[in-house]
XYZ file of C-alpha atoms in Angstrom:
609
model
C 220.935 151.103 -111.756
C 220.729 154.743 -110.532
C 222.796 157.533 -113.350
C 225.185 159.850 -111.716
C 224.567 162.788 -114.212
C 227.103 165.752 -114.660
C 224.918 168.741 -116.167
C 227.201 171.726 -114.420
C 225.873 173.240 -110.950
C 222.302 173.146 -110.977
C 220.174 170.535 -112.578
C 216.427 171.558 -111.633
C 214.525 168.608 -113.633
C 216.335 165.737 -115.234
C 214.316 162.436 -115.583
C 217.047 159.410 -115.615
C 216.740 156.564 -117.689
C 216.346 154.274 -114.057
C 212.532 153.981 -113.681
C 213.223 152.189 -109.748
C 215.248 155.435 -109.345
C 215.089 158.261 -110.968
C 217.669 160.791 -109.629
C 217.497 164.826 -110.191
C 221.038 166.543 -109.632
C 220.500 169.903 -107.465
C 223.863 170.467 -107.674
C 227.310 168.755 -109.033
C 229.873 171.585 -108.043
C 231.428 170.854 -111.260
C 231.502 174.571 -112.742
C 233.733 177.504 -112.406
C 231.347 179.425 -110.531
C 228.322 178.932 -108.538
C 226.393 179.692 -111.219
C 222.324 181.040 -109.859
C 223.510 180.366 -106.222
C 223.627 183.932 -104.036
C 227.167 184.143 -102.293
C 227.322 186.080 -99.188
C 231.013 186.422 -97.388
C 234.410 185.420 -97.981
C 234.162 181.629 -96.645
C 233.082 180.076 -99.869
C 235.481 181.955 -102.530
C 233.733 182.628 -105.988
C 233.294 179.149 -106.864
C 233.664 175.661 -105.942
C 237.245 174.245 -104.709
C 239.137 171.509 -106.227
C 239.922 169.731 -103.171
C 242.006 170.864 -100.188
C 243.191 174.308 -99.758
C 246.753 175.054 -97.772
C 246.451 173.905 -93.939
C 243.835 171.597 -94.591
C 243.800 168.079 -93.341
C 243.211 165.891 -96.871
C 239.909 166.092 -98.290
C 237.794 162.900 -99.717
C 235.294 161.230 -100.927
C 233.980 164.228 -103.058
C 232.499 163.443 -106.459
C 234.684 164.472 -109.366
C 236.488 167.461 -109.038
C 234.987 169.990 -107.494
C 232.773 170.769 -104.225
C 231.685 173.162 -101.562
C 234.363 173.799 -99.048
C 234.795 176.693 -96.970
C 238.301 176.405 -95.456
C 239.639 178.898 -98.242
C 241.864 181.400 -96.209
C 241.529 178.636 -92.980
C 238.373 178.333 -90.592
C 238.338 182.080 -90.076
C 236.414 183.533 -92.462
C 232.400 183.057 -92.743
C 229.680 183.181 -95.602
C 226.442 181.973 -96.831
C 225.801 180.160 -100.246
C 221.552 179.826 -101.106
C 220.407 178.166 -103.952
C 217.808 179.181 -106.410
C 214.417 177.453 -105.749
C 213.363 173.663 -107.228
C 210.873 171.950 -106.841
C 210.661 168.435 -104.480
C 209.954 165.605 -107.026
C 211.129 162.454 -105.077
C 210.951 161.674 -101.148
C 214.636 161.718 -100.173
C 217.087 164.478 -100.845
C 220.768 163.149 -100.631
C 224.136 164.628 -100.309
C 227.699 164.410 -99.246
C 229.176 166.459 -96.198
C 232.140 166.981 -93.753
C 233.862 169.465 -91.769
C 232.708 171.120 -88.747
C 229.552 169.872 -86.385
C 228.173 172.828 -85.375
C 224.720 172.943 -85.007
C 223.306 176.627 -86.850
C 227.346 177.415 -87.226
C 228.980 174.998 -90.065
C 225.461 173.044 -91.921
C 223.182 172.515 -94.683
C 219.855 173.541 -94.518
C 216.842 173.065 -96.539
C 214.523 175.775 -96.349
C 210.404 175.131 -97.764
C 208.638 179.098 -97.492
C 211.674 180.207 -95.808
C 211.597 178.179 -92.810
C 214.407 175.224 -92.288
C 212.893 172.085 -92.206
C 216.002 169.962 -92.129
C 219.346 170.641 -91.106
C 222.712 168.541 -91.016
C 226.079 169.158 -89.852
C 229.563 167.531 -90.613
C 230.564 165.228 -87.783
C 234.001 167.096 -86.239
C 233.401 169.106 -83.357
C 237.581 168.099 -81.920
C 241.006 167.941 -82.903
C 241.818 165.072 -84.861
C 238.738 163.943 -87.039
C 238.490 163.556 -90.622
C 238.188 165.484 -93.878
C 236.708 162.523 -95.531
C 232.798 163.476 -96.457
C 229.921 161.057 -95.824
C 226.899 160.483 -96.877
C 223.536 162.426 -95.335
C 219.666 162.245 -96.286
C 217.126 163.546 -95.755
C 213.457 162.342 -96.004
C 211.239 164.795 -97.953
C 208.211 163.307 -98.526
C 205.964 165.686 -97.015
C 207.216 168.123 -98.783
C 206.559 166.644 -102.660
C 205.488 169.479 -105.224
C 206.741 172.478 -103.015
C 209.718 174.169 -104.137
C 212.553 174.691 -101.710
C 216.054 176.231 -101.382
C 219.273 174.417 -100.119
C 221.126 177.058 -97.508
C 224.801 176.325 -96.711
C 226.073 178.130 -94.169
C 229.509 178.694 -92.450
C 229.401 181.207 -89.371
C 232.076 179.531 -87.501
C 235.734 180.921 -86.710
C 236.887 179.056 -84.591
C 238.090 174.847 -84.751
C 236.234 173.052 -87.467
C 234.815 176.175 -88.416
C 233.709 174.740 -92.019
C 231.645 172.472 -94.110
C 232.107 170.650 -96.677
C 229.669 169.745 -99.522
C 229.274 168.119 -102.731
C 226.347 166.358 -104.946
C 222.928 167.227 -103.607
C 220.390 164.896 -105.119
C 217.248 163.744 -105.074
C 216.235 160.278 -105.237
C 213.916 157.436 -104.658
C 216.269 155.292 -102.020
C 218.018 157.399 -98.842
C 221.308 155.787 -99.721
C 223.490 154.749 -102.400
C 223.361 151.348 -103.357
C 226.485 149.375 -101.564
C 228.273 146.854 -102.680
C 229.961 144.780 -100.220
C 233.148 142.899 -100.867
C 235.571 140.080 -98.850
C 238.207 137.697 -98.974
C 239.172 134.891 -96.635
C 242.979 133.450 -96.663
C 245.015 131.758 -94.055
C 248.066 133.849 -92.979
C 250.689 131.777 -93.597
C 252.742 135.125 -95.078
C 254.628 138.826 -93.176
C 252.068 141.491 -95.391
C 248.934 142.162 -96.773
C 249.153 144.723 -99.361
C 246.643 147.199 -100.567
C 246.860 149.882 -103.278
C 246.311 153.653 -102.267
C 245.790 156.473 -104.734
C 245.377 160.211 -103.090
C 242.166 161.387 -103.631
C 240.406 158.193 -104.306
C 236.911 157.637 -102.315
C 237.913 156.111 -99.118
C 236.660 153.012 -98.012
C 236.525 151.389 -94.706
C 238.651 147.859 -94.563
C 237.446 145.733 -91.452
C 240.139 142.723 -90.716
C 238.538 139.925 -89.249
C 240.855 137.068 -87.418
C 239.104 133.689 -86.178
C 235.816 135.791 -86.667
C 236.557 138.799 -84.247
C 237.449 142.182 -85.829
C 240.927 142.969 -85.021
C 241.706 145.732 -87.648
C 239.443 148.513 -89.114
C 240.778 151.505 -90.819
C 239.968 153.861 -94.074
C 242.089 153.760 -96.934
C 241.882 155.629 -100.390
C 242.120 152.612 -102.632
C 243.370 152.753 -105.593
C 240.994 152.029 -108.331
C 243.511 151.625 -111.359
C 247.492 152.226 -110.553
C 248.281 153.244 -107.452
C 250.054 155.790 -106.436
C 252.070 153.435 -103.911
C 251.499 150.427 -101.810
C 250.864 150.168 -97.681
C 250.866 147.287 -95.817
C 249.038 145.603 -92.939
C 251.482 143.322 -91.255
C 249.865 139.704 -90.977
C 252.720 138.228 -88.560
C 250.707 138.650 -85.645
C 247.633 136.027 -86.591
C 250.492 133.757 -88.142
C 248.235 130.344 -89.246
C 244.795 132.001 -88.309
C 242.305 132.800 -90.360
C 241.708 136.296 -91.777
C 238.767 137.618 -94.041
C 239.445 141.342 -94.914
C 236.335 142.970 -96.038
C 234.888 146.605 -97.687
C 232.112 148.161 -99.579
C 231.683 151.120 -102.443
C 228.815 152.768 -103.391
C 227.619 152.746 -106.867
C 227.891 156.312 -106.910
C 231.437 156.172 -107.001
C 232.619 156.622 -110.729
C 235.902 154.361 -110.051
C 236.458 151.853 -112.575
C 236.413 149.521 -110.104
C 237.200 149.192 -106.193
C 240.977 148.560 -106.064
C 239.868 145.283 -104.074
C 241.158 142.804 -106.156
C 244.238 143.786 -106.349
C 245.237 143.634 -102.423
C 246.854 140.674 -102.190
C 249.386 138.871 -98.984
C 253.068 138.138 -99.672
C 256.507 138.036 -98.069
C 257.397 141.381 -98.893
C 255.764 144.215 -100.177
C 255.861 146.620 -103.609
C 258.642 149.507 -102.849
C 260.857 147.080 -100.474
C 263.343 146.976 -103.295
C 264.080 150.825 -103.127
C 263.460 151.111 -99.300
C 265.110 153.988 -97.304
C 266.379 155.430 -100.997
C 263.332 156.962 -102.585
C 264.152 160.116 -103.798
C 263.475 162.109 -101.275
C 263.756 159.931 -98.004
C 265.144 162.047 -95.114
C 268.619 160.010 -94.351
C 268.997 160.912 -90.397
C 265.854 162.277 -90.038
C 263.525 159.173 -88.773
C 260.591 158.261 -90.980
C 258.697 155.620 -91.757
C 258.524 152.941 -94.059
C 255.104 153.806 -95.002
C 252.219 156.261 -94.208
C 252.141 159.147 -91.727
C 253.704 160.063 -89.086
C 253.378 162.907 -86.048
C 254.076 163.014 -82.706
C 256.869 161.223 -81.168
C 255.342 159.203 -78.327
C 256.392 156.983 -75.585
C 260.198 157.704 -75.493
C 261.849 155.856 -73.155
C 265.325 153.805 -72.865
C 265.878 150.303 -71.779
C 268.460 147.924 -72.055
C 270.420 149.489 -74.454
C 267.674 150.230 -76.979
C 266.107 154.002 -77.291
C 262.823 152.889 -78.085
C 260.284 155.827 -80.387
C 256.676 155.136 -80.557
C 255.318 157.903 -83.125
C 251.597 158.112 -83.919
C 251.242 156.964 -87.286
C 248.822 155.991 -90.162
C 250.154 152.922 -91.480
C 247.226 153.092 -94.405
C 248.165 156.258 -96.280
C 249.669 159.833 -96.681
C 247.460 162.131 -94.655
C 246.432 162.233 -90.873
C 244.377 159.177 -89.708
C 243.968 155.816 -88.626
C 245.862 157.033 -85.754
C 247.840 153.750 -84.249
C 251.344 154.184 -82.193
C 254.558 153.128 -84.576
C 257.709 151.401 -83.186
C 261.313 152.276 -83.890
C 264.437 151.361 -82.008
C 267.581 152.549 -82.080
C 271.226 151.586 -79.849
C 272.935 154.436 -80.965
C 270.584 157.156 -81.816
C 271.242 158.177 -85.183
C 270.441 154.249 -86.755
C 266.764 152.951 -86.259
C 265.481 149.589 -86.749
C 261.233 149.719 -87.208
C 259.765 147.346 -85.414
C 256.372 147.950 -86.909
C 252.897 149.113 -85.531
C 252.402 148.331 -81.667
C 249.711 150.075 -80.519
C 246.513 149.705 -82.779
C 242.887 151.190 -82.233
C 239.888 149.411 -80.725
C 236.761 150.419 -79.326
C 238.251 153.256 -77.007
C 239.112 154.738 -80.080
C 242.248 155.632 -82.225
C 245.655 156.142 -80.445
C 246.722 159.686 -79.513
C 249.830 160.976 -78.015
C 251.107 160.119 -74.575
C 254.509 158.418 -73.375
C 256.284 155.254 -71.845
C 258.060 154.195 -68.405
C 259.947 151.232 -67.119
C 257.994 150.115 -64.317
C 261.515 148.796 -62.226
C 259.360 148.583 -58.982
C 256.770 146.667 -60.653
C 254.172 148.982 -59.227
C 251.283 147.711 -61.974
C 252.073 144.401 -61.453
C 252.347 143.992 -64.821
C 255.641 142.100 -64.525
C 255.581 138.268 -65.185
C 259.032 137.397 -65.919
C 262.650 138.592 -65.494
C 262.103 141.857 -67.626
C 260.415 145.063 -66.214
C 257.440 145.995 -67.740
C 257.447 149.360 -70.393
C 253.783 150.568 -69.673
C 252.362 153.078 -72.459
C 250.333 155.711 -71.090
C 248.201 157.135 -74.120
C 244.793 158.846 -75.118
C 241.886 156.491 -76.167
C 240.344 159.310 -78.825
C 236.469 158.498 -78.412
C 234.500 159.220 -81.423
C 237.550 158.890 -84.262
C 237.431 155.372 -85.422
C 234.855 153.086 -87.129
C 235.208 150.625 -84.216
C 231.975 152.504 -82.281
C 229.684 155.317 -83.071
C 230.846 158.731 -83.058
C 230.313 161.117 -79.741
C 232.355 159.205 -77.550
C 235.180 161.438 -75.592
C 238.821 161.377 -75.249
C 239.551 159.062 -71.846
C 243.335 157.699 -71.215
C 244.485 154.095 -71.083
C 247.882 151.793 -70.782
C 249.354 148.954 -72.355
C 252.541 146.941 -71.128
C 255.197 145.071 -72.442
C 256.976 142.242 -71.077
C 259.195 141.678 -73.980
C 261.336 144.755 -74.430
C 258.512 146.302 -76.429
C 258.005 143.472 -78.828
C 254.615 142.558 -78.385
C 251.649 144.994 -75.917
C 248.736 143.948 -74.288
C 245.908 146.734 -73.404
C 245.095 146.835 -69.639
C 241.877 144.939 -69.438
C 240.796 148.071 -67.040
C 240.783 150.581 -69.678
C 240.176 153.421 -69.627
C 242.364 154.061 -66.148
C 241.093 157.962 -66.559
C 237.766 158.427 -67.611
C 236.941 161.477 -69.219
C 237.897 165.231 -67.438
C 237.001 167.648 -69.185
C 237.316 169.522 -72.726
C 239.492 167.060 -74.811
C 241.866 166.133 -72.557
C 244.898 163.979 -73.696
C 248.889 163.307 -74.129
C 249.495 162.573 -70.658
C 253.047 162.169 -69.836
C 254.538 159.807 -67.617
C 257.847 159.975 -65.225
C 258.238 158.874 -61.647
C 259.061 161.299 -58.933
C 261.465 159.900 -56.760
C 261.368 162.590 -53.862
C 257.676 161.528 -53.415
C 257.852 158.007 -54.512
C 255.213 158.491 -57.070
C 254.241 158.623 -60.683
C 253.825 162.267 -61.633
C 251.138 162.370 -64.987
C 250.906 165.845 -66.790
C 247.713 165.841 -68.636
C 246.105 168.677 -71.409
C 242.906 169.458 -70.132
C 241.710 172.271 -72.394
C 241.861 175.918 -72.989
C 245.659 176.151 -72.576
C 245.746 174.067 -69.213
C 247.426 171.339 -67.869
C 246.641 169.041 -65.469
C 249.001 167.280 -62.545
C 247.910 164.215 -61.102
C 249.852 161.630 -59.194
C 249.396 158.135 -59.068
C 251.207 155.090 -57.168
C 250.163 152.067 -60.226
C 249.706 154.439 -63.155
C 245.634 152.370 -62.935
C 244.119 155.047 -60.473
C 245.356 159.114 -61.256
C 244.637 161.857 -58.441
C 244.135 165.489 -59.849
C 246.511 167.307 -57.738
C 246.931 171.350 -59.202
C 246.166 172.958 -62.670
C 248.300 175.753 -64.599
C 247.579 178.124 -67.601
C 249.737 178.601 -70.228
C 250.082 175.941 -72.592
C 248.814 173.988 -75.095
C 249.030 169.975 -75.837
C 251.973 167.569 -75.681
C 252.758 168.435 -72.442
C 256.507 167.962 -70.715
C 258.198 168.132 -67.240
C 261.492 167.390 -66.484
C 264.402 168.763 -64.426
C 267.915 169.815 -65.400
C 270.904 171.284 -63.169
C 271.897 174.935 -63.900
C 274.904 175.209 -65.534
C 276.116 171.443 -64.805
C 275.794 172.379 -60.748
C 274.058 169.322 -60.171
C 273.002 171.138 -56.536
C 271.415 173.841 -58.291
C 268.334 172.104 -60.051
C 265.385 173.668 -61.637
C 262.495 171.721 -63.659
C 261.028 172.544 -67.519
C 257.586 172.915 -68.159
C 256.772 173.011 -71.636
C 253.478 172.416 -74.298
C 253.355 171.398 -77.877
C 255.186 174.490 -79.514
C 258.303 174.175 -77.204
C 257.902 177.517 -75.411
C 258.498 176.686 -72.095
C 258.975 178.083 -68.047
C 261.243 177.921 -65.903
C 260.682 176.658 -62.246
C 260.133 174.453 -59.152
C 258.099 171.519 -58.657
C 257.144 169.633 -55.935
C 255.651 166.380 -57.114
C 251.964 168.554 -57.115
C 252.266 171.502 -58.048
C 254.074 173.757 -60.492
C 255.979 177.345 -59.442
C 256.806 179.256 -62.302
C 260.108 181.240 -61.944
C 260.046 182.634 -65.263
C 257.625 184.215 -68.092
C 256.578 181.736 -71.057
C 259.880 181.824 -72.999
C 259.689 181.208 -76.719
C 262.391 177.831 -77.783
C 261.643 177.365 -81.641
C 260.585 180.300 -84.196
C 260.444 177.384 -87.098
C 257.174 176.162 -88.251
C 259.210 172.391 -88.454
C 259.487 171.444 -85.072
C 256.320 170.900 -83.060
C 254.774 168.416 -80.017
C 258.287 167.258 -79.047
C 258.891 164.859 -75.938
C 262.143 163.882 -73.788
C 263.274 160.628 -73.082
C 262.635 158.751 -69.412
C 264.457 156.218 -68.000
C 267.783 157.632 -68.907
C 270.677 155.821 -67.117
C 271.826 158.307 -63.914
C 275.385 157.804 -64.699
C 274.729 159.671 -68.268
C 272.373 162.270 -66.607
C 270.972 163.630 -70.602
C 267.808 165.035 -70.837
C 267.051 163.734 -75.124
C 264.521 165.203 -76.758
C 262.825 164.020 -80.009
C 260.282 166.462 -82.239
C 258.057 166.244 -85.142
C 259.379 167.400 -88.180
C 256.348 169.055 -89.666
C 257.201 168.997 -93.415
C 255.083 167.574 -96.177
C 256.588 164.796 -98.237
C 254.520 164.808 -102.004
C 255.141 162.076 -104.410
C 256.329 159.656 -101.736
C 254.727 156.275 -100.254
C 255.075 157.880 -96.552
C 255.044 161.656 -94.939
C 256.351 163.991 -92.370
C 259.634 162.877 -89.717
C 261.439 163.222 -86.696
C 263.696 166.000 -85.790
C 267.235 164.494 -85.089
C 267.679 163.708 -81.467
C 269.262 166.889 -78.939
C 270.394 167.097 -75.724
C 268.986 170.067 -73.887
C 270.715 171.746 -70.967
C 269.719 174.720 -68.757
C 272.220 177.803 -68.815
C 272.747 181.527 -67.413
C 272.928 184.388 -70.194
C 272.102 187.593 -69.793
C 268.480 187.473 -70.176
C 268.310 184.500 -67.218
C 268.132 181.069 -67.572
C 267.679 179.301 -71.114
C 267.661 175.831 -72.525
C 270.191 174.940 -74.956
C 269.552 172.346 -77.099
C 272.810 170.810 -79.144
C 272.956 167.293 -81.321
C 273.243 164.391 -79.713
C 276.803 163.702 -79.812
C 276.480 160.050 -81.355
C 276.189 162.184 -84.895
C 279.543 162.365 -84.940
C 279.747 158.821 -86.297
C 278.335 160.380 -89.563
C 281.135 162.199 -89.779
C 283.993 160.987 -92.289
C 286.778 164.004 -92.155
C 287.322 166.931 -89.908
C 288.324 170.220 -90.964
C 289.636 172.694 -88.808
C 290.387 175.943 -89.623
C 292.100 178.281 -86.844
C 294.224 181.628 -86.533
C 292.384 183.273 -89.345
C 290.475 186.797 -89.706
C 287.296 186.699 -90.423
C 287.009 188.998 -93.896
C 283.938 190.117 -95.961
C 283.210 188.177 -99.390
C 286.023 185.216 -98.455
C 284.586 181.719 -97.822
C 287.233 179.766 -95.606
C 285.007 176.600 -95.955
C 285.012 176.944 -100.079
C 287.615 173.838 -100.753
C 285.877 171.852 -98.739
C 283.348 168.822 -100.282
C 280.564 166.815 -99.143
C 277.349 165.381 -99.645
């Protein structure tokens, strides 16, 4: 078996005790400092990182504790790290990278008299991605006795402007050794459970039912005791047969690969202190486990306000992304209905929203109930379902069961790829032109309108600058004058115009106006299908606030209703709670006919949680 060896930064010649294969350690990251390496720039910092730096998406699947990443200070800043010269012993020069694929921009080079003679890249090059490094090698061969130089370079500024490195190597064999594991049960119980530490190597899980993969997702195991328990919900394949499989490499220096200890049952560890762990938003929605983002898919029908919410069911950081399922009657109490949207070989779920389809225009509709249809991005290259490179394109699903169960169109993708990385396409139907209106992000701060008359088939009607992601449109009377009308365009940060549209095209009446100056509330979407008779225009948010030391992450701003208004700097929209929170209200205090007077607190006898 191969010997990981920790001898500080640079190892030039080690011989391990392996004869089959020997392994020489170029460098471990472990130190302080760089040690011989020249630094050029601000990118890298003086020496290695420890993980992820502030803004970062979660970094993995470095070895030990420290590696090469040059996010410090964000993607802006650039640099150069070179190593001093070794000498080529062994035909295959391995190492770990991610970040940003840029060819020349964000790599690792290996330079023989100077020259590059291989080059690799990490494999983001759009939003979303992973911070998760992977294995690269290189075959060097040809190159045996010369002595060569490692470059890594960052000269990027821009998205994914940064790389990511850790333990360069050589070696006999291109790869680490895996070692595949799997289990086969019958699923006769509601969870399987699997054990996630932060930081841990991730591992891909593939979920096989009756022999055809239905699940695959990553997952930081944990090795030893976890630092909390997720769940993959086995009601769906109820009496079928599942085999749930993964591998490790032998690099790893885990103890062992968490494996044994996922296990299926009833319930799941944590159910016992659900919804009270000590620091569980109470009317903020969040979710049982995992991550969540964007609200998706609002829409209200028969008496339930349904929130979809892109969500990794599999651990605390961005991934995996798959649409979660809430519903509420009221607003303020939500029921989770679990995971309804999952990924498949269009790729992981991004953003987009939900109708009612009352005139059956899909023909989707097979019973009594009208169909909800799910508009959402299909985000290409993301997911371990297909190989990487493929673009963002837009799909549906449809429900026939009040959102209970979804079944993809079989047509997917209805819109193949545009442009850029277009996504979130929002859904409402325009009843002056008898349509479905879609607002799409195309890139570079546009948005795209297209109309459609069965949501399958989308016509590009008009473009407009301005925004960016999450995209909105709806219309609101003027001060209540329900014959004075004028429609909302807004992006992912909230900021939003003011103006006419006519089922094409968007007039702006106003300049970009500026709705939230907190760093909490981002890619927020209004509700459809609101009854007439009510008229409210509700409006859900993400509530962009790290949870640490929890078994799930981030929430949902409380429900508002917005209305448009007249002040003296034109029309504005005013956004209030929904008025259902007064339920959580026990007393009223009202305090009236009083001045006003510096250093007295009229509100210091009253009590509450």
């Amino acid at each position: 078996m191969p010997i990981k060896i920790r001898a500080g930064l640079v190892c030039l010649v080690f011989v391990a005790a392996s004869a089959a294969n020997d392994i020489i350690v170029i460098a471990d990251f472990e130190s302080a400092t760089y040690g011989s390496w020249e630094v050029e720039g601000e990118a890298f910092g003086t020496g290695p990182a420890h993980g992820t730096f502030e803004g970062q998406m979660h970094v993995s699947n470095f070895q030990g504790h420290g590696l090469v990443n040059s996010f410090l200070g964000g993607d802006g800043p650039t640099g150069r790290l070179l190593s001093p010269p070794f000498s080529i012993q062994h035909p295959f020069l391995n190492f770990l990278i991610g970040g940003g694929m840029h060819p020349g921009e964000t790599c690792v080079n290996l330079l023989v008299d100077g020259q590059t003679v291989r080059t690799a890249t990490g494999p983001n090059d759009k939003p979303g991605g992973t911070e998760a490094l992977k294995w690269a090698s290189w075959d060097v061969a040809e190159f045996r006795g010369r002595d060569a130089r490692i470059e890594i370079v960052d000269e990027r500024s821009d998205g994914w402007g940064h790389i990511n490195v850790d333990y360069i190597h050589q070696s006999d064999r291109s790869d680490p050794e895996v070692v595949r594991l799997s289990r086969t049960i019958t699923a006769d119980t509601r969870y399987l459970n699997l054990p996630v530490k932060n930081g841990a190597p991730q591992q891909v899980v593939t979920v096989e039912v009756d022999g055809a993969v239905q699940r695959m997702f990553t997952i930081e195991l944990a090795a030893g005791e976890p630092d909390f328990w997720v769940f993959l919900e086995l009601e769906p394949f109820r009496g079928k047969t599942v085999t749930y499989r993964t591998e490790r490499f032998e690099y790893e220096e885990s103890t062992g690969s968490g494996f044994d200890a996922i296990h299926a049952s009833d319930t799941f560890p944590g159910a016992d202190s659900l919804y009270r762990e000590t620091y569980r938003p109470q009317f903020h929605f969040s979710s049982r486990r995992g991550w969540n983002n964007d609200p998706n898919g609002l829409v209200y029908y028969d008496g339930e306000w349904h929130l979809f919410y892109q969500h990794n069911p599999y651990g605390w950081s961005w991934g995996n992304m798959t649409w979660g399922h809430a519903v509420s009657t009221d607003l303020v109490h939500w029921t989770e209905l679990g995971d309804a949207i999952h990924p498949d070989g269009l790729g992981t779920i991004f953003s987009g929203s939900a109708v009612v389809d009352t005139h059956n225009t899909t023909g989707f509709k097979s019973g009594d109930i009208d169909p909800i249809v799910a508009a959402y991005t299909s985000a290409g290259g993301t997911n371990a379902f297909w190989s990487e490179g493929q673009p963002f394109t837009q799909s549906i699903a449809y429900s026939n069961d009040r959102g209970r169960t979804w079944t993809k169109y079989e047509g997917n993708p209805v819109q193949g790829h545009i442009r850029g990385d277009n996504r979130d396409p929002k859904v409402f139907w325009h009843e002056p032109s008898g349509q479905w209106v879609i607002v799409l992000y195309l890139e570079e701060k546009r948005f795209g309108f297209f109309t459609s008359s069965d949501l399958k088939s989308w016509q590009l009607q008009s473009e407009i600058a301005g925004f960016y992601e999450c995209p909105e449109l709806f219309e609101l009377p003027v001060d209540g004058d329900l014959d004075n009308k004028k429609w909302v365009l807004y992006g992912g940060a909230g900021d939003y115009m003011i103006g006419d549209f006519d089922g094409k095209t968007f007039t702006p009446e106003s300049d970009l106006i500026r709705y939230s100056y907190s760093d909490f509330f981002y890619a927020s979407q209004t509700y459809n299908n609101v009854p007439t008779a009510e008229g409210r225009r509700i409006q859900i948010g993400w509530g962009r606030i790290n949870i640490p030391g929890m078994p799930f992450n981030q929430m949902m701003t409380f429900p508002v209703e917005l209305t448009l208004h007249t002040t003296d700097d034109g029309i504005r929209m005013v956004a209030l709670p929904v008025e259902e929170i007064e339920q959580l209200r026990s007393r009223v205090h009202r305090v009236s006919g009083q001045a006003i007077v510096p250093g007295e607190n009229l509100l210091k006898e009253i009590q509450g949680e």
